[in-house]
């Protein structure tokens, strides 16, 4: 929320950590999640519009450009369309929306920062046969998981509260900061780990296979922070008292330490170890 003079305005009600206080869950349900089609965003050219914009309580959260093969267009046409848009327009400026999705019936790409032709799009695909893309979907489009599983009310709220983060020093200009939004494989691995730990408790072991450059440090950091806040069903205290991250590579140790510190929104809850 925000404070104006002596008034505090609550702009969003958070998801409950556990099921002990039904009032918190009731407040979350009062949030208004909405989708608007063909949003005209430009004062310079009122004819320009974006296919879909997602809002929570009237605040723009994400934009989506949809394409399909029947009109001869693919996800790459959506990317080129984003590149041509004026990224200094209010709706498209950095930090306004947390993510911009380029979507067709087979693939999804995303970015958190529009910058004309310098825009970097990352895949938001599930992967298929140990490679890129998405598996066939007998019930519909290959990309149906985006609206069926990722952009549901609770899933989107979970992403905003526990994954999306704006990093950088307070004194830095907004344009110098970095906005993180999880890729699909990162979102999946963290959620699967948490769900299994919540159901089976501590003492389990897991093997996660991430390829080079796929964001291992971020996946580890998101997992660590959310394990600290994990409650078993009906429990009145977190499942874990503390989380220790150990690595056997010196360069990864430094990278992990910096990532965990960078993602910390509350100081003094983490302590780096510089020697064994």
PDB file of C-alpha atoms in Angstrom:
ATOM      1  CA  UNK A   1       0.000   0.000   0.000  1.00  0.00           C
ATOM      2  CA  UNK A   2       0.887   3.699   0.162  1.00  0.00           C
ATOM      3  CA  UNK A   3       0.734   6.430   2.782  1.00  0.00           C
ATOM      4  CA  UNK A   4      -0.723   9.837   1.925  1.00  0.00           C
ATOM      5  CA  UNK A   5      -0.479  12.281   4.844  1.00  0.00           C
ATOM      6  CA  UNK A   6      -2.056  10.381   7.749  1.00  0.00           C
ATOM      7  CA  UNK A   7      -4.025   7.949   5.582  1.00  0.00           C
ATOM      8  CA  UNK A   8      -2.828   4.464   4.605  1.00  0.00           C
ATOM      9  CA  UNK A   9      -4.288   3.015   1.424  1.00  0.00           C
ATOM     10  CA  UNK A  10      -4.173  -0.767   1.064  1.00  0.00           C
ATOM     11  CA  UNK A  11      -3.870  -1.545  -2.647  1.00  0.00           C
ATOM     12  CA  UNK A  12      -3.759  -5.331  -2.400  1.00  0.00           C
ATOM     13  CA  UNK A  13      -4.525  -8.100   0.106  1.00  0.00           C
ATOM     14  CA  UNK A  14      -1.872 -10.842   0.292  1.00  0.00           C
ATOM     15  CA  UNK A  15      -2.294 -14.594   0.104  1.00  0.00           C
ATOM     16  CA  UNK A  16      -2.424 -16.315   3.517  1.00  0.00           C
ATOM     17  CA  UNK A  17       0.697 -18.268   4.563  1.00  0.00           C
ATOM     18  CA  UNK A  18      -1.429 -20.881   6.330  1.00  0.00           C
ATOM     19  CA  UNK A  19      -5.069 -21.717   7.037  1.00  0.00           C
ATOM     20  CA  UNK A  20      -5.164 -20.580  10.685  1.00  0.00           C
ATOM     21  CA  UNK A  21      -6.851 -17.224  10.058  1.00  0.00           C
ATOM     22  CA  UNK A  22      -9.792 -17.424   7.603  1.00  0.00           C
ATOM     23  CA  UNK A  23     -10.101 -13.617   7.628  1.00  0.00           C
ATOM     24  CA  UNK A  24      -6.818 -13.292   5.701  1.00  0.00           C
ATOM     25  CA  UNK A  25      -8.131 -15.631   3.017  1.00  0.00           C
ATOM     26  CA  UNK A  26     -11.407 -13.713   2.876  1.00  0.00           C
ATOM     27  CA  UNK A  27      -9.540 -10.438   2.377  1.00  0.00           C
ATOM     28  CA  UNK A  28      -7.488 -11.952  -0.449  1.00  0.00           C
ATOM     29  CA  UNK A  29     -10.693 -12.970  -2.220  1.00  0.00           C
ATOM     30  CA  UNK A  30     -11.762  -9.323  -2.205  1.00  0.00           C
ATOM     31  CA  UNK A  31      -8.957  -8.436  -4.638  1.00  0.00           C
ATOM     32  CA  UNK A  32     -10.335  -7.668  -8.093  1.00  0.00           C
ATOM     33  CA  UNK A  33      -8.457  -9.537 -10.834  1.00  0.00           C
ATOM     34  CA  UNK A  34      -9.481  -8.365 -14.296  1.00  0.00           C
ATOM     35  CA  UNK A  35      -8.542  -8.616 -17.966  1.00  0.00           C
ATOM     36  CA  UNK A  36      -9.145  -5.880 -20.532  1.00  0.00           C
ATOM     37  CA  UNK A  37      -8.982  -6.469 -24.270  1.00  0.00           C
ATOM     38  CA  UNK A  38      -7.540  -4.079 -26.845  1.00  0.00           C
ATOM     39  CA  UNK A  39      -6.174  -1.525 -24.395  1.00  0.00           C
ATOM     40  CA  UNK A  40      -5.343   1.788 -26.106  1.00  0.00           C
ATOM     41  CA  UNK A  41      -2.217   2.973 -24.332  1.00  0.00           C
ATOM     42  CA  UNK A  42      -0.735   5.795 -26.422  1.00  0.00           C
ATOM     43  CA  UNK A  43      -1.594   9.481 -26.229  1.00  0.00           C
ATOM     44  CA  UNK A  44       0.613  10.156 -29.249  1.00  0.00           C
ATOM     45  CA  UNK A  45      -1.280   7.630 -31.405  1.00  0.00           C
ATOM     46  CA  UNK A  46      -4.720   6.731 -29.971  1.00  0.00           C
ATOM     47  CA  UNK A  47      -5.174   3.980 -32.607  1.00  0.00           C
ATOM     48  CA  UNK A  48      -2.466   1.780 -31.033  1.00  0.00           C
ATOM     49  CA  UNK A  49      -3.628  -0.945 -28.669  1.00  0.00           C
ATOM     50  CA  UNK A  50      -2.377  -4.054 -26.860  1.00  0.00           C
ATOM     51  CA  UNK A  51      -4.390  -7.258 -27.181  1.00  0.00           C
ATOM     52  CA  UNK A  52      -4.709  -7.907 -23.429  1.00  0.00           C
ATOM     53  CA  UNK A  53      -3.718  -6.247 -20.171  1.00  0.00           C
ATOM     54  CA  UNK A  54      -4.092  -7.937 -16.770  1.00  0.00           C
ATOM     55  CA  UNK A  55      -5.043  -5.812 -13.748  1.00  0.00           C
ATOM     56  CA  UNK A  56      -5.295  -6.326  -9.996  1.00  0.00           C
ATOM     57  CA  UNK A  57      -7.431  -3.741  -8.225  1.00  0.00           C
ATOM     58  CA  UNK A  58      -7.076  -1.492 -11.263  1.00  0.00           C
ATOM     59  CA  UNK A  59      -3.262  -1.651 -11.325  1.00  0.00           C
ATOM     60  CA  UNK A  60      -1.729  -2.926 -14.576  1.00  0.00           C
ATOM     61  CA  UNK A  61       0.285  -6.096 -13.895  1.00  0.00           C
ATOM     62  CA  UNK A  62       1.064  -7.672 -17.272  1.00  0.00           C
ATOM     63  CA  UNK A  63       0.503  -7.217 -21.002  1.00  0.00           C
ATOM     64  CA  UNK A  64      -0.091  -9.969 -23.559  1.00  0.00           C
ATOM     65  CA  UNK A  65       0.188  -9.996 -27.349  1.00  0.00           C
ATOM     66  CA  UNK A  66      -1.611 -13.001 -28.871  1.00  0.00           C
ATOM     67  CA  UNK A  67      -0.911 -14.450 -32.319  1.00  0.00           C
ATOM     68  CA  UNK A  68      -2.075 -17.537 -34.190  1.00  0.00           C
ATOM     69  CA  UNK A  69      -1.223 -19.475 -37.340  1.00  0.00           C
ATOM     70  CA  UNK A  70      -4.648 -18.869 -38.920  1.00  0.00           C
ATOM     71  CA  UNK A  71      -3.693 -15.224 -39.486  1.00  0.00           C
ATOM     72  CA  UNK A  72      -0.205 -16.213 -40.615  1.00  0.00           C
ATOM     73  CA  UNK A  73       1.485 -14.910 -37.458  1.00  0.00           C
ATOM     74  CA  UNK A  74       3.621 -16.496 -34.744  1.00  0.00           C
ATOM     75  CA  UNK A  75       5.098 -15.553 -31.372  1.00  0.00           C
ATOM     76  CA  UNK A  76       7.967 -13.841 -33.215  1.00  0.00           C
ATOM     77  CA  UNK A  77       5.518 -11.390 -34.809  1.00  0.00           C
ATOM     78  CA  UNK A  78       4.353 -10.508 -31.295  1.00  0.00           C
ATOM     79  CA  UNK A  79       7.971  -9.883 -30.258  1.00  0.00           C
ATOM     80  CA  UNK A  80       8.588  -7.592 -33.240  1.00  0.00           C
ATOM     81  CA  UNK A  81       5.379  -5.755 -32.371  1.00  0.00           C
ATOM     82  CA  UNK A  82       6.617  -5.134 -28.835  1.00  0.00           C
ATOM     83  CA  UNK A  83       9.949  -3.914 -30.222  1.00  0.00           C
ATOM     84  CA  UNK A  84       8.170  -1.315 -32.355  1.00  0.00           C
ATOM     85  CA  UNK A  85       6.106   0.015 -29.473  1.00  0.00           C
ATOM     86  CA  UNK A  86       7.105   3.186 -27.661  1.00  0.00           C
ATOM     87  CA  UNK A  87       8.619   1.775 -24.491  1.00  0.00           C
ATOM     88  CA  UNK A  88       8.490   5.224 -22.889  1.00  0.00           C
ATOM     89  CA  UNK A  89       4.691   5.148 -22.995  1.00  0.00           C
ATOM     90  CA  UNK A  90       3.424   5.015 -19.399  1.00  0.00           C
ATOM     91  CA  UNK A  91       1.976   1.497 -19.604  1.00  0.00           C
ATOM     92  CA  UNK A  92       5.083   0.089 -21.289  1.00  0.00           C
ATOM     93  CA  UNK A  93       7.745   1.912 -19.286  1.00  0.00           C
ATOM     94  CA  UNK A  94      10.088  -0.187 -17.163  1.00  0.00           C
ATOM     95  CA  UNK A  95       8.690  -1.164 -13.763  1.00  0.00           C
ATOM     96  CA  UNK A  96       5.079  -0.339 -14.611  1.00  0.00           C
ATOM     97  CA  UNK A  97       4.054  -3.900 -15.563  1.00  0.00           C
ATOM     98  CA  UNK A  98       6.029  -6.817 -14.185  1.00  0.00           C
ATOM     99  CA  UNK A  99       6.042  -8.819 -17.438  1.00  0.00           C
ATOM    100  CA  UNK A 100       5.118  -8.670 -21.105  1.00  0.00           C
ATOM    101  CA  UNK A 101       4.093 -11.956 -22.785  1.00  0.00           C
ATOM    102  CA  UNK A 102       4.339 -12.782 -26.496  1.00  0.00           C
ATOM    103  CA  UNK A 103       2.068 -15.785 -27.087  1.00  0.00           C
ATOM    104  CA  UNK A 104       0.904 -17.960 -29.945  1.00  0.00           C
ATOM    105  CA  UNK A 105      -0.788 -21.372 -29.882  1.00  0.00           C
ATOM    106  CA  UNK A 106       2.542 -23.226 -29.616  1.00  0.00           C
ATOM    107  CA  UNK A 107       5.076 -21.055 -27.750  1.00  0.00           C
ATOM    108  CA  UNK A 108       5.429 -18.260 -25.179  1.00  0.00           C
ATOM    109  CA  UNK A 109       8.199 -15.678 -24.807  1.00  0.00           C
ATOM    110  CA  UNK A 110       8.438 -12.997 -22.121  1.00  0.00           C
ATOM    111  CA  UNK A 111      10.383  -9.923 -21.078  1.00  0.00           C
ATOM    112  CA  UNK A 112      10.409  -7.605 -18.074  1.00  0.00           C
ATOM    113  CA  UNK A 113      12.014  -4.685 -19.898  1.00  0.00           C
ATOM    114  CA  UNK A 114      10.931  -3.306 -23.274  1.00  0.00           C
ATOM    115  CA  UNK A 115      13.787  -1.501 -25.020  1.00  0.00           C
ATOM    116  CA  UNK A 116      12.970  -1.346 -28.725  1.00  0.00           C
ATOM    117  CA  UNK A 117      15.123  -3.639 -30.851  1.00  0.00           C
ATOM    118  CA  UNK A 118      17.386  -4.226 -27.821  1.00  0.00           C
ATOM    119  CA  UNK A 119      14.573  -6.021 -25.983  1.00  0.00           C
ATOM    120  CA  UNK A 120      15.600  -9.465 -24.683  1.00  0.00           C
ATOM    121  CA  UNK A 121      12.865 -12.102 -24.781  1.00  0.00           C
ATOM    122  CA  UNK A 122      13.214 -15.316 -22.776  1.00  0.00           C
ATOM    123  CA  UNK A 123      11.219 -18.510 -23.319  1.00  0.00           C
ATOM    124  CA  UNK A 124       8.347 -19.265 -20.959  1.00  0.00           C
ATOM    125  CA  UNK A 125       7.840 -22.772 -22.357  1.00  0.00           C
ATOM    126  CA  UNK A 126       7.460 -26.076 -20.523  1.00  0.00           C
ATOM    127  CA  UNK A 127       9.976 -27.905 -22.721  1.00  0.00           C
ATOM    128  CA  UNK A 128       9.370 -30.987 -24.858  1.00  0.00           C
ATOM    129  CA  UNK A 129      11.426 -34.192 -25.274  1.00  0.00           C
ATOM    130  CA  UNK A 130      14.308 -32.696 -23.245  1.00  0.00           C
ATOM    131  CA  UNK A 131      14.357 -29.700 -25.579  1.00  0.00           C
ATOM    132  CA  UNK A 132      12.617 -26.426 -26.324  1.00  0.00           C
ATOM    133  CA  UNK A 133       8.960 -25.776 -27.039  1.00  0.00           C
ATOM    134  CA  UNK A 134       5.838 -27.283 -25.509  1.00  0.00           C
ATOM    135  CA  UNK A 135       4.343 -30.797 -25.568  1.00  0.00           C
ATOM    136  CA  UNK A 136       1.194 -31.503 -27.611  1.00  0.00           C
ATOM    137  CA  UNK A 137      -2.026 -30.790 -25.765  1.00  0.00           C
ATOM    138  CA  UNK A 138      -4.887 -33.163 -26.716  1.00  0.00           C
ATOM    139  CA  UNK A 139      -7.362 -30.818 -25.016  1.00  0.00           C
ATOM    140  CA  UNK A 140      -6.358 -27.628 -26.844  1.00  0.00           C
ATOM    141  CA  UNK A 141      -3.451 -25.315 -27.590  1.00  0.00           C
ATOM    142  CA  UNK A 142       0.081 -26.177 -26.463  1.00  0.00           C
ATOM    143  CA  UNK A 143       0.195 -22.860 -24.557  1.00  0.00           C
ATOM    144  CA  UNK A 144      -3.074 -23.383 -22.643  1.00  0.00           C
ATOM    145  CA  UNK A 145      -1.092 -23.789 -19.389  1.00  0.00           C
ATOM    146  CA  UNK A 146      -0.516 -20.017 -19.376  1.00  0.00           C
ATOM    147  CA  UNK A 147      -4.152 -19.191 -18.618  1.00  0.00           C
ATOM    148  CA  UNK A 148      -5.165 -22.522 -17.107  1.00  0.00           C
ATOM    149  CA  UNK A 149      -2.379 -22.740 -14.500  1.00  0.00           C
ATOM    150  CA  UNK A 150      -0.031 -19.725 -14.451  1.00  0.00           C
ATOM    151  CA  UNK A 151      -2.430 -16.768 -14.669  1.00  0.00           C
ATOM    152  CA  UNK A 152      -5.037 -18.018 -12.212  1.00  0.00           C
ATOM    153  CA  UNK A 153      -5.754 -15.713  -9.272  1.00  0.00           C
ATOM    154  CA  UNK A 154      -3.724 -17.617  -6.672  1.00  0.00           C
ATOM    155  CA  UNK A 155      -0.877 -18.495  -9.024  1.00  0.00           C
ATOM    156  CA  UNK A 156      -0.430 -14.923 -10.233  1.00  0.00           C
ATOM    157  CA  UNK A 157      -0.633 -13.627  -6.661  1.00  0.00           C
ATOM    158  CA  UNK A 158       2.001 -16.155  -5.572  1.00  0.00           C
ATOM    159  CA  UNK A 159       4.316 -15.036  -8.386  1.00  0.00           C
ATOM    160  CA  UNK A 160       3.920 -11.359  -7.485  1.00  0.00           C
ATOM    161  CA  UNK A 161       4.474 -11.953  -3.768  1.00  0.00           C
ATOM    162  CA  UNK A 162       7.252 -14.554  -3.816  1.00  0.00           C
ATOM    163  CA  UNK A 163       9.025 -14.465  -7.190  1.00  0.00           C
ATOM    164  CA  UNK A 164       8.810 -11.051  -8.842  1.00  0.00           C
ATOM    165  CA  UNK A 165      11.348  -8.638  -7.404  1.00  0.00           C
ATOM    166  CA  UNK A 166      12.933  -5.324  -8.346  1.00  0.00           C
ATOM    167  CA  UNK A 167      16.607  -5.308  -7.355  1.00  0.00           C
ATOM    168  CA  UNK A 168      19.155  -2.508  -7.092  1.00  0.00           C
ATOM    169  CA  UNK A 169      20.289   0.121  -4.626  1.00  0.00           C
ATOM    170  CA  UNK A 170      17.719   2.569  -3.282  1.00  0.00           C
ATOM    171  CA  UNK A 171      19.635   5.527  -4.657  1.00  0.00           C
ATOM    172  CA  UNK A 172      19.761   4.007  -8.160  1.00  0.00           C
ATOM    173  CA  UNK A 173      17.476   5.366 -10.846  1.00  0.00           C
ATOM    174  CA  UNK A 174      14.657   3.003 -11.798  1.00  0.00           C
ATOM    175  CA  UNK A 175      16.190   2.387 -15.223  1.00  0.00           C
ATOM    176  CA  UNK A 176      19.360   1.031 -13.569  1.00  0.00           C
ATOM    177  CA  UNK A 177      17.467  -1.540 -11.532  1.00  0.00           C
ATOM    178  CA  UNK A 178      16.596  -5.068 -12.597  1.00  0.00           C
ATOM    179  CA  UNK A 179      13.168  -6.685 -12.550  1.00  0.00           C
ATOM    180  CA  UNK A 180      12.982 -10.465 -12.133  1.00  0.00           C
ATOM    181  CA  UNK A 181      10.078 -12.652 -13.255  1.00  0.00           C
ATOM    182  CA  UNK A 182      10.491 -16.452 -13.124  1.00  0.00           C
ATOM    183  CA  UNK A 183      10.769 -18.509 -16.278  1.00  0.00           C
ATOM    184  CA  UNK A 184       8.438 -21.504 -16.425  1.00  0.00           C
ATOM    185  CA  UNK A 185      11.023 -24.122 -15.453  1.00  0.00           C
ATOM    186  CA  UNK A 186      12.074 -22.028 -12.439  1.00  0.00           C
ATOM    187  CA  UNK A 187       8.476 -21.541 -11.334  1.00  0.00           C
ATOM    188  CA  UNK A 188       7.749 -25.254 -11.724  1.00  0.00           C
ATOM    189  CA  UNK A 189      10.792 -26.544  -9.842  1.00  0.00           C
ATOM    190  CA  UNK A 190      10.297 -24.216  -6.855  1.00  0.00           C
ATOM    191  CA  UNK A 191       6.579 -25.009  -6.592  1.00  0.00           C
ATOM    192  CA  UNK A 192       7.127 -28.755  -6.894  1.00  0.00           C
ATOM    193  CA  UNK A 193       9.799 -28.697  -4.179  1.00  0.00           C
ATOM    194  CA  UNK A 194       7.569 -26.678  -1.841  1.00  0.00           C
ATOM    195  CA  UNK A 195       4.518 -28.874  -2.471  1.00  0.00           C
ATOM    196  CA  UNK A 196       6.476 -32.064  -1.750  1.00  0.00           C
ATOM    197  CA  UNK A 197       8.100 -30.616   1.367  1.00  0.00           C
ATOM    198  CA  UNK A 198       4.731 -29.387   2.634  1.00  0.00           C
ATOM    199  CA  UNK A 199       3.209 -32.846   2.150  1.00  0.00           C
ATOM    200  CA  UNK A 200       6.155 -35.027   3.297  1.00  0.00           C
ATOM    201  CA  UNK A 201       8.060 -32.786   5.706  1.00  0.00           C
ATOM    202  CA  UNK A 202      11.843 -32.336   6.072  1.00  0.00           C
ATOM    203  CA  UNK A 203      14.407 -35.038   5.439  1.00  0.00           C
ATOM    204  CA  UNK A 204      13.746 -35.535   1.712  1.00  0.00           C
ATOM    205  CA  UNK A 205      16.364 -35.392  -1.052  1.00  0.00           C
ATOM    206  CA  UNK A 206      15.881 -34.119  -4.591  1.00  0.00           C
ATOM    207  CA  UNK A 207      17.847 -33.894  -7.834  1.00  0.00           C
ATOM    208  CA  UNK A 208      17.117 -30.845 -10.002  1.00  0.00           C
ATOM    209  CA  UNK A 209      18.678 -30.677 -13.456  1.00  0.00           C
ATOM    210  CA  UNK A 210      19.079 -27.131 -14.811  1.00  0.00           C
ATOM    211  CA  UNK A 211      21.123 -26.469 -17.945  1.00  0.00           C
ATOM    212  CA  UNK A 212      23.832 -23.806 -18.117  1.00  0.00           C
ATOM    213  CA  UNK A 213      22.451 -20.276 -18.131  1.00  0.00           C
ATOM    214  CA  UNK A 214      18.992 -21.350 -16.990  1.00  0.00           C
ATOM    215  CA  UNK A 215      19.027 -19.376 -13.752  1.00  0.00           C
ATOM    216  CA  UNK A 216      20.119 -21.913 -11.136  1.00  0.00           C
ATOM    217  CA  UNK A 217      21.054 -19.215  -8.617  1.00  0.00           C
ATOM    218  CA  UNK A 218      17.607 -17.638  -8.864  1.00  0.00           C
ATOM    219  CA  UNK A 219      15.853 -21.003  -8.498  1.00  0.00           C
ATOM    220  CA  UNK A 220      17.930 -21.800  -5.397  1.00  0.00           C
ATOM    221  CA  UNK A 221      17.277 -18.350  -3.911  1.00  0.00           C
ATOM    222  CA  UNK A 222      13.512 -18.449  -4.504  1.00  0.00           C
ATOM    223  CA  UNK A 223      13.386 -21.930  -2.971  1.00  0.00           C
ATOM    224  CA  UNK A 224      15.402 -20.900   0.106  1.00  0.00           C
ATOM    225  CA  UNK A 225      13.258 -17.859   0.887  1.00  0.00           C
ATOM    226  CA  UNK A 226       9.986 -19.749   0.442  1.00  0.00           C
ATOM    227  CA  UNK A 227      11.114 -22.760   2.488  1.00  0.00           C
ATOM    228  CA  UNK A 228      11.562 -20.413   5.451  1.00  0.00           C
ATOM    229  CA  UNK A 229       7.892 -19.394   5.135  1.00  0.00           C
ATOM    230  CA  UNK A 230       6.513 -22.892   4.451  1.00  0.00           C
ATOM    231  CA  UNK A 231       3.735 -24.191   6.725  1.00  0.00           C
ATOM    232  CA  UNK A 232       2.415 -27.742   6.806  1.00  0.00           C
ATOM    233  CA  UNK A 233      -1.411 -27.979   6.604  1.00  0.00           C
ATOM    234  CA  UNK A 234      -2.927 -26.859   9.911  1.00  0.00           C
ATOM    235  CA  UNK A 235       0.462 -26.010  11.455  1.00  0.00           C
ATOM    236  CA  UNK A 236       0.955 -22.867  13.534  1.00  0.00           C
ATOM    237  CA  UNK A 237       4.709 -22.566  12.914  1.00  0.00           C
ATOM    238  CA  UNK A 238       6.921 -22.868   9.811  1.00  0.00           C
ATOM    239  CA  UNK A 239       8.088 -26.314   8.747  1.00  0.00           C
ATOM    240  CA  UNK A 240      11.767 -25.272   8.736  1.00  0.00           C
ATOM    241  CA  UNK A 241      13.611 -23.235  11.368  1.00  0.00           C
ATOM    242  CA  UNK A 242      16.430 -22.237   9.025  1.00  0.00           C
ATOM    243  CA  UNK A 243      17.776 -22.856   5.553  1.00  0.00           C
ATOM    244  CA  UNK A 244      21.449 -23.487   4.736  1.00  0.00           C
ATOM    245  CA  UNK A 245      22.697 -23.222   1.152  1.00  0.00           C
ATOM    246  CA  UNK A 246      25.894 -25.150   0.366  1.00  0.00           C
ATOM    247  CA  UNK A 247      27.797 -25.310  -2.919  1.00  0.00           C
ATOM    248  CA  UNK A 248      31.015 -27.012  -4.032  1.00  0.00           C
ATOM    249  CA  UNK A 249      32.019 -24.368  -6.593  1.00  0.00           C
ATOM    250  CA  UNK A 250      33.773 -21.170  -5.562  1.00  0.00           C
ATOM    251  CA  UNK A 251      32.448 -19.023  -8.403  1.00  0.00           C
ATOM    252  CA  UNK A 252      28.910 -20.246  -7.766  1.00  0.00           C
ATOM    253  CA  UNK A 253      29.350 -19.586  -4.033  1.00  0.00           C
ATOM    254  CA  UNK A 254      29.970 -15.895  -4.703  1.00  0.00           C
ATOM    255  CA  UNK A 255      27.137 -15.734  -7.218  1.00  0.00           C
ATOM    256  CA  UNK A 256      24.686 -17.406  -4.850  1.00  0.00           C
ATOM    257  CA  UNK A 257      25.710 -15.209  -1.930  1.00  0.00           C
ATOM    258  CA  UNK A 258      25.153 -12.057  -3.992  1.00  0.00           C
ATOM    259  CA  UNK A 259      21.834 -13.285  -5.415  1.00  0.00           C
ATOM    260  CA  UNK A 260      20.443 -14.246  -2.005  1.00  0.00           C
ATOM    261  CA  UNK A 261      21.514 -10.897  -0.556  1.00  0.00           C
ATOM    262  CA  UNK A 262      20.069  -9.044  -3.572  1.00  0.00           C
ATOM    263  CA  UNK A 263      16.686 -10.759  -3.223  1.00  0.00           C
ATOM    264  CA  UNK A 264      16.468  -9.996   0.496  1.00  0.00           C
ATOM    265  CA  UNK A 265      13.649  -7.551   1.246  1.00  0.00           C
ATOM    266  CA  UNK A 266      14.071  -7.828   5.032  1.00  0.00           C
ATOM    267  CA  UNK A 267      17.617  -7.296   6.270  1.00  0.00           C
ATOM    268  CA  UNK A 268      19.391  -9.369   8.923  1.00  0.00           C
ATOM    269  CA  UNK A 269      17.581 -12.643   8.229  1.00  0.00           C
ATOM    270  CA  UNK A 270      20.465 -14.053   6.172  1.00  0.00           C
ATOM    271  CA  UNK A 271      24.134 -14.526   7.057  1.00  0.00           C
ATOM    272  CA  UNK A 272      26.806 -15.328   4.452  1.00  0.00           C
ATOM    273  CA  UNK A 273      29.732 -17.590   5.365  1.00  0.00           C
ATOM    274  CA  UNK A 274      33.028 -16.570   3.783  1.00  0.00           C
ATOM    275  CA  UNK A 275      35.005 -19.599   5.056  1.00  0.00           C
ATOM    276  CA  UNK A 276      34.130 -23.184   5.841  1.00  0.00           C
TER     277      UNK A 276
END
